[in-house]
Coordinates of C-alpha atoms in Angstrom, one line a residue:
X1 CA 27.9 74.6 -59.6
X2 CA 28.0 74.5 -55.8
X3 CA 31.2 73.4 -54.0
X4 CA 29.9 70.0 -52.9
X5 CA 28.8 69.0 -56.4
X6 CA 32.1 70.1 -57.8
X7 CA 33.9 68.0 -55.2
X8 CA 31.8 65.0 -55.9
X9 CA 32.5 65.4 -59.7
X10 CA 36.2 65.6 -59.1
X11 CA 36.1 62.6 -56.7
X12 CA 34.3 60.5 -59.4
X13 CA 37.1 61.4 -61.9
X14 CA 39.7 60.4 -59.3
X15 CA 37.8 57.2 -58.6
X16 CA 37.7 56.2 -62.3
X17 CA 41.4 57.0 -62.8
X18 CA 42.9 55.4 -59.6
X19 CA 40.6 53.0 -57.8
X20 CA 41.6 50.2 -60.2
X21 CA 45.2 50.4 -59.0
X22 CA 46.2 47.6 -56.6
X23 CA 47.4 49.7 -53.7
X24 CA 44.6 52.3 -53.9
X25 CA 42.0 51.3 -51.3
X26 CA 39.5 54.3 -51.4
X27 CA 38.9 58.0 -51.7
X28 CA 37.1 60.6 -49.6
X29 CA 36.2 64.3 -49.4
X30 CA 37.5 65.8 -46.2
X31 CA 38.2 69.1 -44.5
X32 CA 41.9 70.1 -44.1
X33 CA 42.9 73.5 -42.9
X34 CA 39.3 74.7 -43.3
X35 CA 39.2 73.7 -47.0
X36 CA 37.7 70.8 -48.7
X37 CA 40.2 68.3 -50.2
X38 CA 40.2 64.9 -51.8
X39 CA 42.0 62.1 -50.0
X40 CA 43.2 59.0 -51.7
X41 CA 43.8 56.1 -49.3
X42 CA 46.6 53.7 -50.3
X43 CA 48.0 50.6 -48.7
X44 CA 51.6 52.0 -49.1
X45 CA 52.9 55.1 -50.7
X46 CA 55.5 54.3 -53.4
X47 CA 57.3 56.7 -55.8
X48 CA 55.4 55.5 -58.9
X49 CA 52.0 56.0 -57.3
X50 CA 53.0 59.3 -55.8
X51 CA 54.0 60.5 -59.3
X52 CA 50.8 59.3 -60.9
X53 CA 48.4 61.0 -58.5
X54 CA 48.1 64.8 -59.1
X55 CA 48.6 67.2 -56.1
X56 CA 45.6 69.2 -57.3
X57 CA 42.7 68.6 -59.6
X58 CA 40.5 71.4 -60.9
X59 CA 41.7 73.7 -58.1
X60 CA 41.1 71.1 -55.3
X61 CA 44.1 69.7 -53.4
X62 CA 44.6 66.0 -53.5
X63 CA 46.3 64.2 -50.7
X64 CA 47.6 60.6 -50.4
X65 CA 47.2 58.9 -47.1
X66 CA 48.9 55.6 -46.3
X67 CA 46.5 53.3 -44.3
X68 CA 48.2 49.9 -44.6
X69 CA 46.4 46.7 -45.3
X70 CA 42.6 46.8 -45.2
X71 CA 41.0 43.7 -43.6
X72 CA 37.4 42.8 -42.8
X73 CA 36.4 42.9 -39.1

């Protein structure tokens, strides 16, 4: 399986596990330090959320990024 398909598969797993949580606003595949990672965007990082989200999934790093309230333009 090529790397992009693997990343998309992992992102779908993360979406199904975490997008239903109130403070989780979205996910993305990004480059960080010349490697692909999954980013989970949250309104506010709290200890319970941080503990629930893995730091790595299937060998791919997972990062949490606090973005605040999301509002339509």
